[in-house]
Amino acid sequence: MRPRISSISIGLTVLICLFSLVLAGRDFYKILGVSRNANLNQIKKAYRKLAKELHPDQNKEDPKAQEKFQDLAAAYEVLSDAEKRKIYDRHGEEGVQKNANMGDSQDPFESFFGDFFSFGGSREERNQRPRGGDLVMDLWVTLEEIYSGNFIEVVRYKPVARPDKGTRKCNCRMEMKTYQMGPGRFQMSQEQVCDECPNIKFVNEEKLLEIEIEPGMRDGYEYPFISEGEPHIDGDPGDLKFIIRIEKHKRFERRNNDLYTNVTISLQDALIGFEMELEHLDKHKVKIVREKITWPGATIKKKGEGLPKYENNNIKGDLYITFDIDFPKKELSADHKEMLKQIFGQESKFKNYNGL
C-alpha cells in the first residue's frame, strides 16, 4: 500500500505545482524584456520598441502575432500602472484580475502611439462624430536628446466638460418637415431640430503629458496625443500633435544619421601630425590620431560615431571631421624662411582656376 500512497502524493504534488503555474499567469516582466526593478521610463521604452515589432499589421504571416501583441498590451497595462504593478508583484496576474477589470480599460497601444496604426471600427466611429480642432505645436529638442533619448514632461491645461445648471440645445440637425397648405396642397421645408441636453461648462484641468524622445528621431516627426486637442460640446475633442524640432548645435550638424563637425588645428600639428580626443554628444571621447600632413579642408571619417538609426538603434551613422588650419600670425626671419625652403624642397607654384 505504501508505494500506492507515494504515487498518489507525487501526483497531487505535480497537480498542485501545475495549478500554481496556471494561477501565476503570464510573466509580464519577461514579455517586456525588463528586470523586476525596471523604472517606468524603461518599461515605456521597451513597450514602444516591442509594439512596433510585434504589431499584427507588421506580422501578417505569423499566426500567433495577435496573441503576442495581446500579451504585450496586457504586460504594459499592468506594469505601467503603479497600483496594478504592486498587486502583480505580490499576487501575480490572478491578483490583478481580481482587483481590476482589465477588459474595460483603453487599448494601451492606441493611447501610447496615437493613430500610427489603424485599429478599424473604433476610429471610424469616432470620425463620424463632430470633433474639436487639432492643436499642433513645435517641440524643440537638443541634438544630445536625439542621440541618447529622453523623456520630456509637458503640462497641459485642458478644457474638460463638467455639469452645469439648466439645459441646452444639442445634437442639432436639419430635417425635412411637411406642412398641409390646404386640400391636396403640401409644402416641404428644411428646419433645424435639436434635442434638450443637460447643460455643461468647460473647466481647465491640469494634465501631465510625457513625451519620449527616441534616439534617431527625425526633425519634423509627429508625436500625437489622441483626444487632447480642442473640445467639442457635442462630440469628441481633437488631437494634440507635437512636431519634433531639433535645435541647431554649436559643434555638430546632422545629415540623416551622419554627424559633421569642424576642428581647428595649428600649422605645426598639421605638418607633423597630432593626437586628440573629441567630446561626443553623450560626453564619451572619440580618439583621433593623425601621423601624416593634414591640409586645409581635409576630412576624416569615424565609422559608427554618428546618430543611432531610428528604426534600429544598434545601427549608427558616421562622424565626419573636417580640419581647418590656424596659421601663425608672427613674421618669419630670413633664416627661418630659408630653412623652410630646404625642408619642403618645393618650387613656387601659382595656378589660377575657378574653385566655385
Short mmCIF file of C-alpha atoms in Angstrom, two decimals:
data_model
loop_
_atom_site.label_atom_id
_atom_site.label_comp_id
_atom_site.label_asym_id
_atom_site.label_seq_id
_atom_site.Cartn_x
_atom_site.Cartn_y
_atom_site.Cartn_z
CA MET A 1 0.00 0.00 0.00
CA ARG A 2 2.86 2.40 0.72
CA PRO A 3 4.05 2.67 -2.89
CA ARG A 4 0.48 3.41 -3.93
CA ILE A 5 0.18 6.22 -1.36
CA SER A 6 3.53 7.59 -2.51
CA SER A 7 2.35 7.66 -6.16
CA ILE A 8 -0.82 9.49 -5.17
CA SER A 9 1.21 12.02 -3.18
CA ILE A 10 3.56 12.63 -6.08
CA GLY A 11 0.61 13.04 -8.43
CA LEU A 12 -1.05 15.54 -6.11
CA THR A 13 2.21 17.45 -5.77
CA VAL A 14 2.61 17.70 -9.55
CA LEU A 15 -1.04 18.73 -9.91
CA ILE A 16 -0.65 21.47 -7.27
CA CYS A 17 2.50 22.75 -8.99
CA LEU A 18 0.74 22.88 -12.36
CA PHE A 19 -2.26 24.60 -10.78
CA SER A 20 0.07 27.17 -9.17
CA LEU A 21 1.70 27.87 -12.51
CA VAL A 22 -1.71 28.46 -14.08
CA LEU A 23 -2.69 30.84 -11.28
CA ALA A 24 0.60 32.67 -11.55
CA GLY A 25 -0.33 33.67 -15.08
CA ARG A 26 1.96 35.33 -17.60
CA ASP A 27 5.39 36.70 -16.74
CA PHE A 28 4.86 40.34 -17.70
CA TYR A 29 8.47 41.30 -17.00
CA LYS A 30 9.71 38.58 -19.35
CA ILE A 31 7.20 39.61 -22.03
CA LEU A 32 8.51 43.20 -21.95
CA GLY A 33 12.12 42.08 -21.59
CA VAL A 34 12.78 44.20 -18.49
CA SER A 35 14.03 43.42 -14.99
CA ARG A 36 11.71 43.41 -11.97
CA ASN A 37 13.26 46.67 -10.73
CA ALA A 38 12.84 48.48 -14.07
CA ASN A 39 11.58 52.05 -13.77
CA LEU A 40 8.59 53.49 -15.66
CA ASN A 41 10.70 55.05 -18.41
CA GLN A 42 12.43 51.73 -19.10
CA ILE A 43 9.05 49.98 -19.25
CA LYS A 44 7.65 52.56 -21.68
CA LYS A 45 10.72 52.40 -23.88
CA ALA A 46 10.60 48.59 -24.01
CA TYR A 47 6.89 48.61 -24.80
CA ARG A 48 7.20 51.15 -27.61
CA LYS A 49 10.02 49.16 -29.23
CA LEU A 50 8.25 45.79 -28.99
CA ALA A 51 4.86 47.17 -30.01
CA LYS A 52 6.31 48.28 -33.32
CA GLU A 53 7.97 44.91 -33.86
CA LEU A 54 5.06 42.69 -32.77
CA HIS A 55 2.07 44.61 -34.10
CA PRO A 56 -0.15 42.23 -36.17
CA ASP A 57 -0.13 44.65 -39.11
CA GLN A 58 3.61 44.13 -39.35
CA ASN A 59 3.49 40.33 -38.87
CA LYS A 60 0.61 39.16 -41.03
CA GLU A 61 2.24 35.79 -41.73
CA ASP A 62 2.66 34.92 -38.04
CA PRO A 63 -0.45 33.04 -36.79
CA LYS A 64 0.45 33.92 -33.18
CA ALA A 65 1.01 37.62 -33.86
CA GLN A 66 -2.32 38.67 -32.33
CA GLU A 67 -1.71 36.59 -29.21
CA LYS A 68 1.81 38.01 -28.75
CA PHE A 69 0.55 41.53 -29.16
CA GLN A 70 -2.25 41.00 -26.64
CA ASP A 71 0.27 39.62 -24.13
CA LEU A 72 2.43 42.69 -24.69
CA ALA A 73 -0.50 45.08 -24.24
CA ALA A 74 -1.56 43.30 -21.02
CA ALA A 75 2.00 43.43 -19.67
CA TYR A 76 2.31 47.14 -20.37
CA GLU A 77 -1.10 47.95 -18.90
CA VAL A 78 -0.19 46.33 -15.59
CA LEU A 79 3.48 47.32 -15.23
CA SER A 80 2.93 50.95 -16.27
CA ASP A 81 0.33 51.39 -13.50
CA ALA A 82 1.91 51.70 -10.04
CA GLU A 83 -1.03 50.15 -8.15
CA LYS A 84 -1.56 47.26 -10.57
CA ARG A 85 2.18 46.58 -10.57
CA LYS A 86 2.22 46.28 -6.76
CA ILE A 87 -0.64 43.80 -6.86
CA TYR A 88 1.02 41.84 -9.67
CA ASP A 89 4.33 41.64 -7.80
CA ARG A 90 2.55 40.19 -4.75
CA HIS A 91 -0.21 38.04 -6.25
CA GLY A 92 0.55 37.61 -9.95
CA GLU A 93 -1.87 38.08 -12.83
CA GLU A 94 -4.74 36.46 -10.94
CA GLY A 95 -4.48 39.13 -8.26
CA VAL A 96 -4.66 41.87 -10.86
CA GLN A 97 -7.73 40.33 -12.47
CA LYS A 98 -9.50 40.17 -9.11
CA ASN A 99 -8.72 43.78 -8.22
CA ALA A 100 -9.22 45.49 -11.56
CA ASN A 101 -11.31 44.91 -14.65
CA MET A 102 -8.65 44.89 -17.32
CA GLY A 103 -11.18 44.40 -20.11
CA ASP A 104 -12.78 47.84 -19.74
CA SER A 105 -9.58 49.85 -20.00
CA GLN A 106 -8.42 51.75 -23.07
CA ASP A 107 -6.23 49.97 -25.60
CA PRO A 108 -2.71 50.78 -24.32
CA PHE A 109 -1.23 50.64 -27.81
CA GLU A 110 -3.62 53.28 -29.14
CA SER A 111 -3.21 55.57 -26.12
CA PHE A 112 0.57 55.24 -26.27
CA PHE A 113 1.08 55.57 -30.04
CA GLY A 114 -1.96 57.55 -31.13
CA ASP A 115 -3.05 56.88 -34.72
CA PHE A 116 0.20 55.39 -36.07
CA PHE A 117 -1.61 52.12 -36.94
CA SER A 118 -5.22 51.55 -37.95
CA PHE A 119 -7.43 49.82 -35.40
CA GLY A 120 -10.59 49.72 -37.52
CA GLY A 121 -14.03 50.27 -36.05
CA SER A 122 -13.34 52.42 -33.01
CA ARG A 123 -11.51 55.05 -35.04
CA GLU A 124 -14.12 55.03 -37.84
CA GLU A 125 -16.95 55.52 -35.35
CA ARG A 126 -15.04 58.39 -33.81
CA ASN A 127 -14.66 60.06 -37.21
CA GLN A 128 -18.45 60.02 -37.72
CA ARG A 129 -18.98 62.27 -34.69
CA PRO A 130 -18.27 66.00 -34.69
CA ARG A 131 -14.89 66.76 -33.19
CA GLY A 132 -12.95 69.73 -31.93
CA GLY A 133 -9.95 71.22 -33.65
CA ASP A 134 -6.49 69.70 -33.57
CA LEU A 135 -3.70 71.52 -31.75
CA VAL A 136 -0.27 71.43 -33.44
CA MET A 137 2.80 72.59 -31.53
CA ASP A 138 6.54 72.55 -32.19
CA LEU A 139 8.61 70.83 -29.52
CA TRP A 140 12.27 71.85 -29.64
CA VAL A 141 14.82 69.26 -28.51
CA THR A 142 18.60 69.17 -28.43
CA LEU A 143 20.86 67.03 -30.56
CA GLU A 144 22.05 65.39 -27.32
CA GLU A 145 18.49 64.20 -26.69
CA ILE A 146 18.23 62.86 -30.23
CA TYR A 147 21.48 60.94 -29.68
CA SER A 148 20.76 59.43 -26.25
CA GLY A 149 16.97 59.68 -25.95
CA ASN A 150 15.00 61.40 -23.20
CA PHE A 151 11.58 61.80 -21.61
CA ILE A 152 10.03 65.28 -21.64
CA GLU A 153 7.09 66.23 -19.44
CA VAL A 154 4.62 68.82 -20.71
CA VAL A 155 1.88 70.33 -18.54
CA ARG A 156 -1.38 70.62 -20.48
CA TYR A 157 -4.25 72.78 -19.25
CA LYS A 158 -7.12 71.00 -20.94
CA PRO A 159 -10.75 72.24 -21.08
CA VAL A 160 -12.86 69.45 -19.58
CA ALA A 161 -16.68 69.30 -19.68
CA ARG A 162 -18.39 69.47 -16.28
CA PRO A 163 -22.13 69.51 -15.40
CA ASP A 164 -23.80 72.90 -15.07
CA LYS A 165 -27.25 74.23 -14.21
CA GLY A 166 -30.08 74.16 -16.75
CA THR A 167 -30.35 72.59 -20.18
CA ARG A 168 -29.07 73.36 -23.64
CA LYS A 169 -29.88 72.57 -27.24
CA CYS A 170 -27.75 69.73 -28.54
CA ASN A 171 -27.36 67.26 -31.43
CA CYS A 172 -28.86 69.82 -33.79
CA ARG A 173 -29.54 68.64 -37.35
CA MET A 174 -31.57 69.63 -40.41
CA GLU A 175 -34.76 67.67 -41.05
CA MET A 176 -37.44 67.87 -43.74
CA LYS A 177 -40.88 68.96 -42.49
CA THR A 178 -44.14 68.62 -44.47
CA TYR A 179 -47.00 71.12 -43.95
CA GLN A 180 -50.55 70.90 -45.39
CA MET A 181 -51.37 74.24 -47.03
CA GLY A 182 -54.89 73.28 -47.98
CA PRO A 183 -56.91 70.50 -49.60
CA GLY A 184 -54.42 68.47 -51.63
CA ARG A 185 -51.67 71.08 -51.14
CA PHE A 186 -48.50 70.34 -49.19
CA GLN A 187 -45.24 72.21 -48.66
CA MET A 188 -41.85 70.75 -47.60
CA SER A 189 -39.12 72.75 -45.94
CA GLN A 190 -35.88 72.15 -44.05
CA GLU A 191 -35.86 73.00 -40.38
CA GLN A 192 -33.28 72.73 -37.66
CA VAL A 193 -34.24 70.24 -34.96
CA CYS A 194 -32.38 69.99 -31.65
CA ASP A 195 -32.53 67.80 -28.58
CA GLU A 196 -32.59 69.00 -24.99
CA CYS A 197 -29.44 68.02 -23.08
CA PRO A 198 -28.14 68.79 -19.60
CA ASN A 199 -26.06 71.94 -19.62
CA ILE A 200 -22.28 71.70 -19.31
CA LYS A 201 -19.39 74.08 -18.80
CA PHE A 202 -15.72 73.72 -19.67
CA VAL A 203 -13.19 73.89 -16.83
CA ASN A 204 -9.41 73.94 -17.36
CA GLU A 205 -7.73 71.00 -15.66
CA GLU A 206 -4.02 70.33 -15.41
CA LYS A 207 -2.72 67.15 -17.03
CA LEU A 208 0.85 65.91 -17.29
CA LEU A 209 1.83 64.52 -20.70
CA GLU A 210 5.03 62.54 -21.14
CA ILE A 211 6.81 62.55 -24.50
CA GLU A 212 9.53 60.05 -25.27
CA ILE A 213 12.32 61.40 -27.44
CA GLU A 214 13.70 58.25 -29.02
CA PRO A 215 17.28 58.05 -30.31
CA GLY A 216 17.47 58.89 -34.00
CA MET A 217 14.15 60.76 -34.23
CA ARG A 218 13.99 62.99 -37.30
CA ASP A 219 13.22 66.68 -37.47
CA GLY A 220 9.51 67.07 -38.27
CA TYR A 221 8.48 63.80 -36.57
CA GLU A 222 4.83 63.98 -35.44
CA TYR A 223 4.05 62.81 -31.90
CA PRO A 224 0.23 62.70 -31.37
CA PHE A 225 -1.90 62.56 -28.24
CA ILE A 226 -5.39 61.36 -29.15
CA SER A 227 -8.30 63.45 -27.78
CA GLU A 228 -6.03 66.00 -26.11
CA GLY A 229 -6.91 68.83 -28.52
CA GLU A 230 -9.75 71.35 -28.52
CA PRO A 231 -13.06 70.08 -27.08
CA HIS A 232 -16.37 69.89 -28.94
CA ILE A 233 -19.54 70.45 -26.93
CA ASP A 234 -21.49 67.79 -28.87
CA GLY A 235 -18.68 65.48 -29.94
CA ASP A 236 -15.13 64.34 -29.37
CA PRO A 237 -12.12 66.53 -28.69
CA GLY A 238 -9.49 66.93 -31.39
CA ASP A 239 -5.94 65.68 -31.11
CA LEU A 240 -2.81 67.34 -29.76
CA LYS A 241 0.19 66.90 -32.05
CA PHE A 242 3.76 67.74 -31.17
CA ILE A 243 6.16 68.27 -34.07
CA ILE A 244 9.72 67.41 -33.09
CA ARG A 245 12.16 70.20 -34.00
CA ILE A 246 15.91 69.86 -33.46
CA GLU A 247 17.84 72.87 -32.19
CA LYS A 248 20.96 73.97 -34.04
CA HIS A 249 24.05 72.62 -32.30
CA LYS A 250 27.21 74.58 -31.63
CA ARG A 251 29.61 71.80 -32.68
CA PHE A 252 27.74 69.17 -34.70
CA GLU A 253 25.48 69.19 -37.74
CA ARG A 254 23.13 66.34 -38.55
CA ARG A 255 22.69 64.98 -42.08
CA ASN A 256 20.42 61.94 -42.00
CA ASN A 257 22.16 59.68 -39.45
CA ASP A 258 25.64 61.15 -40.02
CA LEU A 259 27.24 63.90 -37.96
CA TYR A 260 29.56 66.60 -39.28
CA THR A 261 31.92 68.81 -37.32
CA ASN A 262 34.95 71.05 -37.86
CA VAL A 263 38.16 71.04 -35.86
CA THR A 264 40.81 73.77 -35.99
CA ILE A 265 44.42 72.65 -35.51
CA SER A 266 47.71 74.52 -35.52
CA LEU A 267 50.00 74.62 -38.56
CA GLN A 268 52.56 72.68 -36.55
CA ASP A 269 50.09 69.85 -35.85
CA ALA A 270 49.00 69.90 -39.49
CA LEU A 271 52.61 69.32 -40.59
CA ILE A 272 53.97 66.86 -38.02
CA GLY A 273 50.79 65.02 -37.02
CA PHE A 274 48.81 65.02 -33.79
CA GLU A 275 46.69 63.05 -31.35
CA MET A 276 43.49 64.44 -29.82
CA GLU A 277 40.18 63.48 -28.21
CA LEU A 278 36.85 64.87 -29.40
CA GLU A 279 33.99 65.04 -26.90
CA HIS A 280 30.84 63.47 -28.34
CA LEU A 281 27.19 64.31 -27.63
CA ASP A 282 27.00 61.89 -24.70
CA LYS A 283 30.41 63.00 -23.33
CA HIS A 284 32.30 59.91 -24.50
CA LYS A 285 35.65 60.60 -26.16
CA VAL A 286 36.44 59.96 -29.82
CA LYS A 287 40.19 59.46 -30.28
CA ILE A 288 41.80 60.93 -33.40
CA VAL A 289 45.37 60.07 -34.40
CA ARG A 290 46.94 61.73 -37.44
CA GLU A 291 50.54 60.91 -38.41
CA LYS A 292 50.68 62.46 -41.85
CA ILE A 293 50.28 66.00 -43.14
CA THR A 294 46.78 67.47 -42.79
CA TRP A 295 45.85 70.04 -45.41
CA PRO A 296 43.13 72.70 -45.00
CA GLY A 297 39.73 71.15 -45.65
CA ALA A 298 40.91 67.57 -45.14
CA THR A 299 38.10 65.30 -43.88
CA ILE A 300 38.32 62.03 -41.99
CA LYS A 301 35.52 59.58 -41.19
CA LYS A 302 34.98 57.86 -37.84
CA LYS A 303 32.74 54.90 -38.62
CA GLY A 304 29.82 54.24 -36.27
CA GLU A 305 30.19 57.53 -34.40
CA GLY A 306 27.10 59.18 -35.89
CA LEU A 307 23.49 59.15 -34.70
CA PRO A 308 21.59 55.92 -33.98
CA LYS A 309 19.20 54.85 -36.71
CA TYR A 310 15.62 55.45 -35.52
CA GLU A 311 14.32 52.09 -36.78
CA ASN A 312 17.24 50.17 -35.27
CA ASN A 313 19.35 51.86 -32.60
CA ASN A 314 22.07 49.22 -32.97
CA ILE A 315 22.98 50.77 -36.34
CA LYS A 316 24.71 54.15 -36.27
CA GLY A 317 25.79 56.64 -38.88
CA ASP A 318 29.31 58.03 -39.24
CA LEU A 319 31.10 61.10 -37.93
CA TYR A 320 32.87 63.31 -40.48
CA ILE A 321 35.56 65.67 -39.17
CA THR A 322 36.86 68.48 -41.38
CA PHE A 323 40.08 70.23 -40.36
CA ASP A 324 40.84 73.93 -40.52
CA ILE A 325 44.44 75.16 -40.15
CA ASP A 326 45.31 78.03 -37.83
CA PHE A 327 48.31 79.70 -39.48
CA PRO A 328 50.77 81.60 -37.23
CA LYS A 329 50.45 85.37 -37.24
CA LYS A 330 54.05 86.30 -36.45
CA GLU A 331 56.59 87.23 -39.10
CA LEU A 332 59.37 84.77 -40.06
CA SER A 333 63.02 85.80 -40.18
CA ALA A 334 65.10 85.37 -43.33
CA ASP A 335 66.89 82.39 -41.76
CA HIS A 336 63.58 80.69 -40.91
CA LYS A 337 62.28 81.23 -44.44
CA GLU A 338 65.41 79.69 -45.90
CA MET A 339 65.14 76.77 -43.51
CA LEU A 340 61.53 76.09 -44.56
CA LYS A 341 62.53 76.13 -48.21
CA GLN A 342 65.17 73.49 -47.52
CA ILE A 343 62.72 71.36 -45.50
CA PHE A 344 59.92 71.35 -48.09
CA GLY A 345 62.06 71.43 -51.23
CA GLN A 346 59.17 72.85 -53.27
CA GLU A 347 59.22 75.26 -56.14
CA SER A 348 56.86 78.23 -56.21
CA LYS A 349 53.51 77.37 -57.81
CA PHE A 350 50.77 79.78 -58.88
CA LYS A 351 47.69 78.32 -60.56
CA ASN A 352 44.60 80.35 -61.35
CA TYR A 353 41.25 78.41 -61.57
CA ASN A 354 37.56 78.68 -60.78
CA GLY A 355 37.11 76.94 -57.44
CA LEU A 356 33.40 77.72 -57.06
#
